[in-house]
Short mmCIF file of C-alpha atoms and ligand atoms in Angstrom, two decimals:
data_model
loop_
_atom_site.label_atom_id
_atom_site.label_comp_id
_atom_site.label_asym_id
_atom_site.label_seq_id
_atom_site.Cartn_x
_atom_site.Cartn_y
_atom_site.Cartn_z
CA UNK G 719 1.23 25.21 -30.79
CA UNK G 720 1.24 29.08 -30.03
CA UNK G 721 2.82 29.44 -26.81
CA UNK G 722 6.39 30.87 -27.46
CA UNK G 723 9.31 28.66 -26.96
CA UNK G 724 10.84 31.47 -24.40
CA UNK G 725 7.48 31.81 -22.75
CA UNK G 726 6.96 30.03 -19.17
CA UNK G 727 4.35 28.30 -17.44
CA UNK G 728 3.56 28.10 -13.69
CA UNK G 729 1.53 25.02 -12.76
CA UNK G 730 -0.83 24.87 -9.40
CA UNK G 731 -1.19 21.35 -8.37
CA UNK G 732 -2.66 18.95 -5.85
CA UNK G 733 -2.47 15.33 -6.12
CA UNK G 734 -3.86 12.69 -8.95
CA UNK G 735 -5.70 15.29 -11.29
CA UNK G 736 -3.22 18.01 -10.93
CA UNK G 737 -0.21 15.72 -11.91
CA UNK G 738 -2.16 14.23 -14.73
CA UNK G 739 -1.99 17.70 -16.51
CA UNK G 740 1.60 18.54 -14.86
CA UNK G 741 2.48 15.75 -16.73
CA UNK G 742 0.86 16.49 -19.91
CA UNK G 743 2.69 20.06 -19.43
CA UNK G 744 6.03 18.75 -19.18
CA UNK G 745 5.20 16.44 -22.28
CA UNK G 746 5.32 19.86 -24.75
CA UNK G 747 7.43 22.67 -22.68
CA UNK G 748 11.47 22.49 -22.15
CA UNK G 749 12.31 22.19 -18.86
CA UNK G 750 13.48 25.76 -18.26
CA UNK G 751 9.73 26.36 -19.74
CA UNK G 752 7.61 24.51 -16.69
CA UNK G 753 7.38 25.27 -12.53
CA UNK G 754 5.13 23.21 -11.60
CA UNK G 755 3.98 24.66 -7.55
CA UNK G 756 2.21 21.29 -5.44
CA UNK G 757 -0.06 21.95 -2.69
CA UNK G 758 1.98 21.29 0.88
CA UNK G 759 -1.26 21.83 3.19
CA UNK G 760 -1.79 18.48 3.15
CA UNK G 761 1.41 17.50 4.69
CA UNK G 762 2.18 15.69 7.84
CA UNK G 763 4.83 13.82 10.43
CA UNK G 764 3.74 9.91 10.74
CA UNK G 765 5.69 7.15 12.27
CA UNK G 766 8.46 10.22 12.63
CA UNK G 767 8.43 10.97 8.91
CA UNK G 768 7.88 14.01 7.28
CA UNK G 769 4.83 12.92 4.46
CA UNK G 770 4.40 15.57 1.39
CA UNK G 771 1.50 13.19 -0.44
CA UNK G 772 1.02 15.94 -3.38
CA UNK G 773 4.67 16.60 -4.17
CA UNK G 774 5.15 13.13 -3.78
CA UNK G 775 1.98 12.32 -6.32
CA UNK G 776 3.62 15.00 -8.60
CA UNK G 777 7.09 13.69 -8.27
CA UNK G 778 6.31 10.20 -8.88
CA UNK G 779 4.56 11.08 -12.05
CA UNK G 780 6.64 13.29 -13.21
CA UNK G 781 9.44 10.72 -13.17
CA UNK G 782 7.10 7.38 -14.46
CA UNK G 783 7.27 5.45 -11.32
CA UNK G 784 3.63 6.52 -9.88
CA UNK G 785 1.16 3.70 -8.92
CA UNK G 786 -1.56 4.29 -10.86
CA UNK G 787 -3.96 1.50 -9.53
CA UNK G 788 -3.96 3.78 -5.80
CA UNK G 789 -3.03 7.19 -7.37
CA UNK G 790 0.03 7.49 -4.44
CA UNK G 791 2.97 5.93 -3.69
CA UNK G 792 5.03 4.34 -6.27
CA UNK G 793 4.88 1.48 -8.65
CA UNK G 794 5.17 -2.22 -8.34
CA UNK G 795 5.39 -1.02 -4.04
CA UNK G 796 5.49 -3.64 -1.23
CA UNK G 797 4.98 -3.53 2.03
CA UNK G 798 6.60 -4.85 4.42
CA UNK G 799 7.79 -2.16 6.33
CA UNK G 800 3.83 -1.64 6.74
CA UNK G 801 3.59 -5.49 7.62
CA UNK G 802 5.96 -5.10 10.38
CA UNK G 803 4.38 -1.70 11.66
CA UNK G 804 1.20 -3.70 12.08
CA UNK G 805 3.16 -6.95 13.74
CA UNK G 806 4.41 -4.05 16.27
CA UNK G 807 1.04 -2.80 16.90
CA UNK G 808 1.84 0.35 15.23
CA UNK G 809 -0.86 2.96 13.09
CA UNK G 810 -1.25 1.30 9.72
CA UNK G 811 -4.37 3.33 8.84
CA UNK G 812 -2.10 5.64 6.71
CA UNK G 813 0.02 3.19 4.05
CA UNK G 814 3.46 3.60 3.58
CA UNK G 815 5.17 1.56 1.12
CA UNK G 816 8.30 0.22 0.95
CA UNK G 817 9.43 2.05 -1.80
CA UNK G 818 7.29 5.22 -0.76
CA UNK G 819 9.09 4.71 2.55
CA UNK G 820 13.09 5.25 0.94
CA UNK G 821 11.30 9.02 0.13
CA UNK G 822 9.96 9.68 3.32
CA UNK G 823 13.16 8.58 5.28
CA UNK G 824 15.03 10.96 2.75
CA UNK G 825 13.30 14.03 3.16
CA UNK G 826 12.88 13.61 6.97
CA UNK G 827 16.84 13.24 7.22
CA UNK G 828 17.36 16.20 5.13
CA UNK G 829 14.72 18.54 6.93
CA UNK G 830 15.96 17.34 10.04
CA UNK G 831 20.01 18.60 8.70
CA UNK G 832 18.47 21.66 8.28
CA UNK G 833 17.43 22.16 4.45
CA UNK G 834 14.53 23.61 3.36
CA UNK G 835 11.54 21.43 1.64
CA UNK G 836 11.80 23.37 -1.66
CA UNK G 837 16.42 21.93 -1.36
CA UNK G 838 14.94 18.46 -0.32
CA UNK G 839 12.30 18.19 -2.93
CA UNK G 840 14.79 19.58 -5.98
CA UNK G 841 17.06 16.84 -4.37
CA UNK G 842 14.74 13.85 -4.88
CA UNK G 843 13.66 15.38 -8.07
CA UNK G 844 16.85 15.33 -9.35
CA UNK G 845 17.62 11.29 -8.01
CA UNK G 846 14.46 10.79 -9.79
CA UNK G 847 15.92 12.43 -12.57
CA UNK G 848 13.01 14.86 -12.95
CA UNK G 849 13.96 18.10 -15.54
CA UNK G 850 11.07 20.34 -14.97
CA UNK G 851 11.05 22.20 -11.80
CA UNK G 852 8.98 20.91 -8.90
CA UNK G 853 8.74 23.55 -6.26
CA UNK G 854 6.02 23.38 -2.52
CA UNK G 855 4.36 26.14 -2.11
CA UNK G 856 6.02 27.48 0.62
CA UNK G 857 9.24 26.08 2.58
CA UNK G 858 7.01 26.79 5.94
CA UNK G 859 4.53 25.23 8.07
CA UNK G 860 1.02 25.10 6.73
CA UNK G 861 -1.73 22.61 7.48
CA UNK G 862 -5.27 21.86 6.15
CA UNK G 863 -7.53 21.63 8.98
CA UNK G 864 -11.36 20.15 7.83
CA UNK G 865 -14.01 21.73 9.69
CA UNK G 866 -16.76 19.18 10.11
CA UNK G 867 -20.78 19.57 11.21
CA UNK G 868 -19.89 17.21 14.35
CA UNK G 869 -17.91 20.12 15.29
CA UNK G 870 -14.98 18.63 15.48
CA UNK G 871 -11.75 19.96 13.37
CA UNK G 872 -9.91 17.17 11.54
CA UNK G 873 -6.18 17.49 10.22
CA UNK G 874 -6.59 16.98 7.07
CA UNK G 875 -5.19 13.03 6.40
CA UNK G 876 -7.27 12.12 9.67
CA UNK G 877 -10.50 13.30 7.48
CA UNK G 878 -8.80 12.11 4.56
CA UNK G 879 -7.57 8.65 4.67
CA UNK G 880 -8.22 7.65 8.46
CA UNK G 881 -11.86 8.93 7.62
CA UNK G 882 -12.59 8.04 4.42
CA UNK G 883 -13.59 12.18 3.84
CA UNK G 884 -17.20 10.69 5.80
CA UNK G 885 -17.59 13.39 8.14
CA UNK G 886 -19.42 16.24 6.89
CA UNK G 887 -17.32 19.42 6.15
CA UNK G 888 -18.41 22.78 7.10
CA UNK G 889 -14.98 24.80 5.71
CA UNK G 890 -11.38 24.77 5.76
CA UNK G 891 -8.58 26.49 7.63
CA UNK G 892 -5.07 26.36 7.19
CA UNK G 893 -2.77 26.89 10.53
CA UNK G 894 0.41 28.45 9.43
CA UNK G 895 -0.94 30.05 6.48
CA UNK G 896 -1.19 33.80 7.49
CA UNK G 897 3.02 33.89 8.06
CA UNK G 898 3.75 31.61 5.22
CA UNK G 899 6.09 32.79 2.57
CA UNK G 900 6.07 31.35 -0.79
CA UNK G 901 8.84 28.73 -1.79
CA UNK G 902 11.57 31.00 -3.25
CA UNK G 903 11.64 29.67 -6.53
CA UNK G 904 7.67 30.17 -6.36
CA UNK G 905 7.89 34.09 -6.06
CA UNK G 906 10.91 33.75 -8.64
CA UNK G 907 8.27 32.11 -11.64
CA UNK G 908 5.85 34.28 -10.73
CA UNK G 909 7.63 37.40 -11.17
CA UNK G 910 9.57 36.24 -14.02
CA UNK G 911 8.76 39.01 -17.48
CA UNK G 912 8.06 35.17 -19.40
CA UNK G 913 5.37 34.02 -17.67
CA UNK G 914 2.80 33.70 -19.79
CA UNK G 915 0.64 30.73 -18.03
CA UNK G 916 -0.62 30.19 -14.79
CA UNK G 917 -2.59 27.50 -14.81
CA UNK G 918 -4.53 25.94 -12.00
CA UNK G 919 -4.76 22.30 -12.52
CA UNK G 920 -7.82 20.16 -11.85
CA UNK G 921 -7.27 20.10 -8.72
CA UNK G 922 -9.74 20.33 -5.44
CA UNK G 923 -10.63 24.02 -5.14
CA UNK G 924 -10.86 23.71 -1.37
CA UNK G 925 -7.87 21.68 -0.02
CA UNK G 926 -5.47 22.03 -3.16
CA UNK G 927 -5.58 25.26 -5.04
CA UNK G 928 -7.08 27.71 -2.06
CA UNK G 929 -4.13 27.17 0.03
CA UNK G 930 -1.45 27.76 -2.61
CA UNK G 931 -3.43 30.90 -3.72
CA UNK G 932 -4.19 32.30 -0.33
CA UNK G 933 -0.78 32.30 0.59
CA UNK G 934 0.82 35.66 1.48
CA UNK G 935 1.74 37.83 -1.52
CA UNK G 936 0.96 35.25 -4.21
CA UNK G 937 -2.25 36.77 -5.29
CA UNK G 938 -0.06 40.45 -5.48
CA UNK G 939 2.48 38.55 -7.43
CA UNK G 940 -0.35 37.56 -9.76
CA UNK G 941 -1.86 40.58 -10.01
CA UNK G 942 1.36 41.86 -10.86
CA UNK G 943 2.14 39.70 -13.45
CA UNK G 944 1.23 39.51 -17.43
CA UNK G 945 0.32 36.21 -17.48
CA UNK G 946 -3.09 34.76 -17.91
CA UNK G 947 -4.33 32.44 -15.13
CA UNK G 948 -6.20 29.57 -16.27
CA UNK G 949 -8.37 27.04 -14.35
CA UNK G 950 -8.94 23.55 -15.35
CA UNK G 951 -12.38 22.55 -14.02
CA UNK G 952 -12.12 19.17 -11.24
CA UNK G 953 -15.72 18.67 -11.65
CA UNK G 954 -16.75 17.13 -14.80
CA UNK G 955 -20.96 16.68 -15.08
CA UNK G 956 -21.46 17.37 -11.92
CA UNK G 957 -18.86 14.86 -10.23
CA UNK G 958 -15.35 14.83 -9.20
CA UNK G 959 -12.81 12.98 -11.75
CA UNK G 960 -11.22 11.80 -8.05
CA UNK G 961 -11.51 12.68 -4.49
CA UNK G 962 -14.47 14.52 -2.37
CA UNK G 963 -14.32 17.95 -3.94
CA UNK G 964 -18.17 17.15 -5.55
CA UNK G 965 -18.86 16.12 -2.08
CA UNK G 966 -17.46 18.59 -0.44
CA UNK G 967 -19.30 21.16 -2.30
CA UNK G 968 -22.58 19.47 -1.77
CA UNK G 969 -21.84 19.79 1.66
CA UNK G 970 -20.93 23.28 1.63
CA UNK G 971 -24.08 24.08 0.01
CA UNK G 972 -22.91 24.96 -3.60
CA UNK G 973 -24.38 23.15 -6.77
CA UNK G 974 -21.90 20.46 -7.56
CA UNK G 975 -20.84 22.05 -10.93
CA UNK G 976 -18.14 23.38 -12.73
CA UNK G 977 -19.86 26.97 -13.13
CA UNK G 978 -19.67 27.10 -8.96
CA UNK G 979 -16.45 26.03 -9.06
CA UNK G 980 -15.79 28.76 -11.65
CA UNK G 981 -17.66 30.88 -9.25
CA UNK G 982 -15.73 30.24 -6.12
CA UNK G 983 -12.60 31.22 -7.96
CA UNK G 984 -14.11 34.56 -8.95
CA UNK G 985 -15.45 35.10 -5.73
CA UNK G 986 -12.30 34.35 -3.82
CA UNK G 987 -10.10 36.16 -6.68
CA UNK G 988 -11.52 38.87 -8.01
CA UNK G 989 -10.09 39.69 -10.88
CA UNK G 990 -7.27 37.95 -10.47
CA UNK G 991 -8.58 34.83 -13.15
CA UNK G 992 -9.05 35.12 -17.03
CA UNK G 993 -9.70 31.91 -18.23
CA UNK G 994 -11.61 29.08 -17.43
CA UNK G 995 -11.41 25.40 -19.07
CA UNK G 996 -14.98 23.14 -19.60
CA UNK G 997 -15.18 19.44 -20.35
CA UNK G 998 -17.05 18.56 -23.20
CA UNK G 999 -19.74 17.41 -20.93
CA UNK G 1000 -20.24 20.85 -19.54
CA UNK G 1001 -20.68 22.51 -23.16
CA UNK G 1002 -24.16 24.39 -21.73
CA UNK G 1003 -22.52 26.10 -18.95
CA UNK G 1004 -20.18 27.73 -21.29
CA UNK G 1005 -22.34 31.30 -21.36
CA UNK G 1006 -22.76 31.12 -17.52
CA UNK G 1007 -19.29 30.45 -16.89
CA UNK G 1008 -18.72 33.78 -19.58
CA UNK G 1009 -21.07 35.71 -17.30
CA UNK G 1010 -18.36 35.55 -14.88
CA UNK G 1011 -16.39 37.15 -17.06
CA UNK G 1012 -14.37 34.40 -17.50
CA UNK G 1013 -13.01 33.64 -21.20
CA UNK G 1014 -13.96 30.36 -21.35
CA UNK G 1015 -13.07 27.05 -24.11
CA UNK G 1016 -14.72 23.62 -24.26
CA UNK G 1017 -12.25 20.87 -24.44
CA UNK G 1018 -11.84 17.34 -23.15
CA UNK G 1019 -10.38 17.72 -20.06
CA UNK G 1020 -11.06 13.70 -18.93
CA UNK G 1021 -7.60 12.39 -19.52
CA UNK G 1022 -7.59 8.44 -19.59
CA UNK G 1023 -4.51 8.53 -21.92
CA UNK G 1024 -1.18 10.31 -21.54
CA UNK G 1025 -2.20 11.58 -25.44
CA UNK G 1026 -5.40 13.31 -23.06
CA UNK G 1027 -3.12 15.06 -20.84
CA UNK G 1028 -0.76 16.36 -23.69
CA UNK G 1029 -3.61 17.17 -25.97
CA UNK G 1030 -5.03 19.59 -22.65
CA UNK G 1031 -1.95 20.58 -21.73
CA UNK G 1032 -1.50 22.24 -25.85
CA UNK G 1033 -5.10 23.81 -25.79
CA UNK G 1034 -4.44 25.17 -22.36
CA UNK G 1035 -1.45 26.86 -23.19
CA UNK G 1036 -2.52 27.75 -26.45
CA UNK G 1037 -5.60 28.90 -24.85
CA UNK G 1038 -3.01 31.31 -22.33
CA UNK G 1039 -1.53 32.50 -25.44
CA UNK G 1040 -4.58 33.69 -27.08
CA UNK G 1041 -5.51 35.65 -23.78
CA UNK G 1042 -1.85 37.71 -23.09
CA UNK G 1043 -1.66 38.61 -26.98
CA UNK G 1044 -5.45 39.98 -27.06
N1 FO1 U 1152 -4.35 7.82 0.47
C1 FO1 U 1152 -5.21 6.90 0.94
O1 FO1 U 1152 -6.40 6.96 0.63
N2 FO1 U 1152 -4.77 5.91 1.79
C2 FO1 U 1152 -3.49 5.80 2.17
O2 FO1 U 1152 -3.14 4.90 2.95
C3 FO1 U 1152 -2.55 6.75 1.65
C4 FO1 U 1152 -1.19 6.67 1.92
C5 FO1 U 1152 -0.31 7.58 1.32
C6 FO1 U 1152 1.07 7.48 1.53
C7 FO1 U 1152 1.94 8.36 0.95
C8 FO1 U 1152 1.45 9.38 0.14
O3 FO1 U 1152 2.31 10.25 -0.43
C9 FO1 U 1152 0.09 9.50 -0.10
C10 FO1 U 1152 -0.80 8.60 0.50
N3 FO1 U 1152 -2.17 8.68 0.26
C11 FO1 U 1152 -3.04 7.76 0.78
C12 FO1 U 1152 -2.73 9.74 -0.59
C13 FO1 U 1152 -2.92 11.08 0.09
O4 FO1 U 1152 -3.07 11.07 1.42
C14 FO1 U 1152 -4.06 11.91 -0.53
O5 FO1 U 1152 -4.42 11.44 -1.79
C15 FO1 U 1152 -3.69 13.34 -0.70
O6 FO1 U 1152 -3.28 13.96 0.46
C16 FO1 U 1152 -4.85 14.14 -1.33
O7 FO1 U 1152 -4.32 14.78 -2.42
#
């Protein structure tokens, strides 16, 4: 591999996909090499707990214990806290786990003392025994709210999970965004003279990556910065590895492919991306995506196998590499 052993990489990340690669990353850089940044838009209080379901999906991977049969929560869970929810007459349309739960009751306790998310997550990180650095985006408020044709605005785990992402979305804002900061140790990766990779996982363009990108003084930071940003395409022939991003974009009225997805990123960040990562599948777009002006490499980004993730998270960097020294 290319990529320096004193170079860095920042890591954008939503759930399932993102941590896939996050995990391949952490596979082949030292820990002082790898900040991996999840998505906190998605976050909300249930039952009276703080929920951060992409740090969480991040964190549990990270550290081995992630279920991989749901894609949340943690291995080998049970539930009878859920069980006893139900007995009570309680919500149970959003799952908590028993395991899942000992997080949740954590973080809430912590927040509630008076830390910030980014002290609570390095925390649980650290119980989990986690090296790499897992930061949220930012340590304030921010929500996903779904706009949907009905007209009516969903918080995002109502469309989600209590919805089953049926209605039909019209766009996306996110209430808190326009005073957010980002997480300290965010800004501090970003600005840092090593950082030679940004990469933006495959991760839902809408929900995941827009909201970390659109926060306040990120995109500055990145246009400030040496590095090369790199995005990992979500949509592979024309359909979503996991979760409604293909639908989403169908219902947005943008092809479902990974040159619009390519596209939105231009058109969104202008100037701001160099690189752009195809599946195998999606060899023909490759001079489309270029038209962008996008540098662009074919790869197999599907990754069944822990071997898949390392082997993209090596061309990715690699690929970073070859862009900063050009
Ligand atoms: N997703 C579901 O589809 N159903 C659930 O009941 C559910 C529970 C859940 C609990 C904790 C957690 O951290 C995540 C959970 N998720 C669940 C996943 C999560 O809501 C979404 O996958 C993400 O927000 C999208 O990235």
């Amino acid at each position: 591999m290319n990529f320096s052993e004193q170079s860095t990489c920042l890591a954008i990340s939503g759930g399932v996909g993102g941590a896939k690669l996050a995990l391949g990353l952490s596979r082949v850089l030292a820990p002082g090499q790898l900040t991996v940044i999840g998505n906190t838009g998605d976050d909300f209080t249930h039952l009276g707990f703080y929920i951060s379901p992409d740090l969480d999906t991040v964190m549990y991977t990270l550290a081995g214990v992630n279920n991989k049969d749901l894609g949340w929560g943690q291995a080998g869970e049970s539930w009878n806290f859920l069980d006893a929810v139900k007995r009570m007459g309680g919500e149970t349309w959003f799952q908590l786990g028993d395991r899942d739960l000992g997080t949740h009751v954590v973080r809430t306790q912590m927040l509630e003392a008076g830390k910030s998310l980014s002290e609570v997550t390095s925390h649980l990180c650290r119980q989990l025994s986690i090296e790499h650095e897992l930061v949220p985006m930012t340590d304030d408020p921010v929500a996903t709210i779904v706009h949907t044709r009905s007209g009516e605005n969903l918080a995002f785990q109502h469309y989600f999970v209590r919805d089953r992402c049926k209605p039909q979305v019209t766009g996306f804002t996110f209430s808190g965004l326009d005073v957010a900061k980002p997480a300290p140790a965010f800004l501090r990766a970003l600005q840092s003279p090593s950082l030679v990779a940004i990469v933006v996982c495959p991760s839902n363009p809408f929900v995941s990556v827009d909201p970390v990108l659109k926060i306040p003084g990120v995109m500055d930071a990145i246009g400030s910065s040496e590095a090369a940003v790199i995005a990992v395409s979500p949509i592979v022939a024309g359909q979503a590895i996991k979760g409604p991003a293909a639908k989403m974009m169908a219902e947005l009225g943008m092809p479902q492919t990974a040159l619009a997805v390519a596209q939105h990123y231009v058109e969104q960040y202008p100037g701001k991306m160099q690189g752009f990562v195809l599946d195998e599948q999606d060899r023909p777009l490759r001079d489309e995506v270029e038209a962008l002006g996008l540098s662009t490499i074919v790869t197999n980004t599907v990754m069944v196998t822990l071997q898949d993730r390392v082997d993209l998270a090596r061309v990715v960097l690699n690929f970073s590499s070859e862009i900063t020294s050009r």
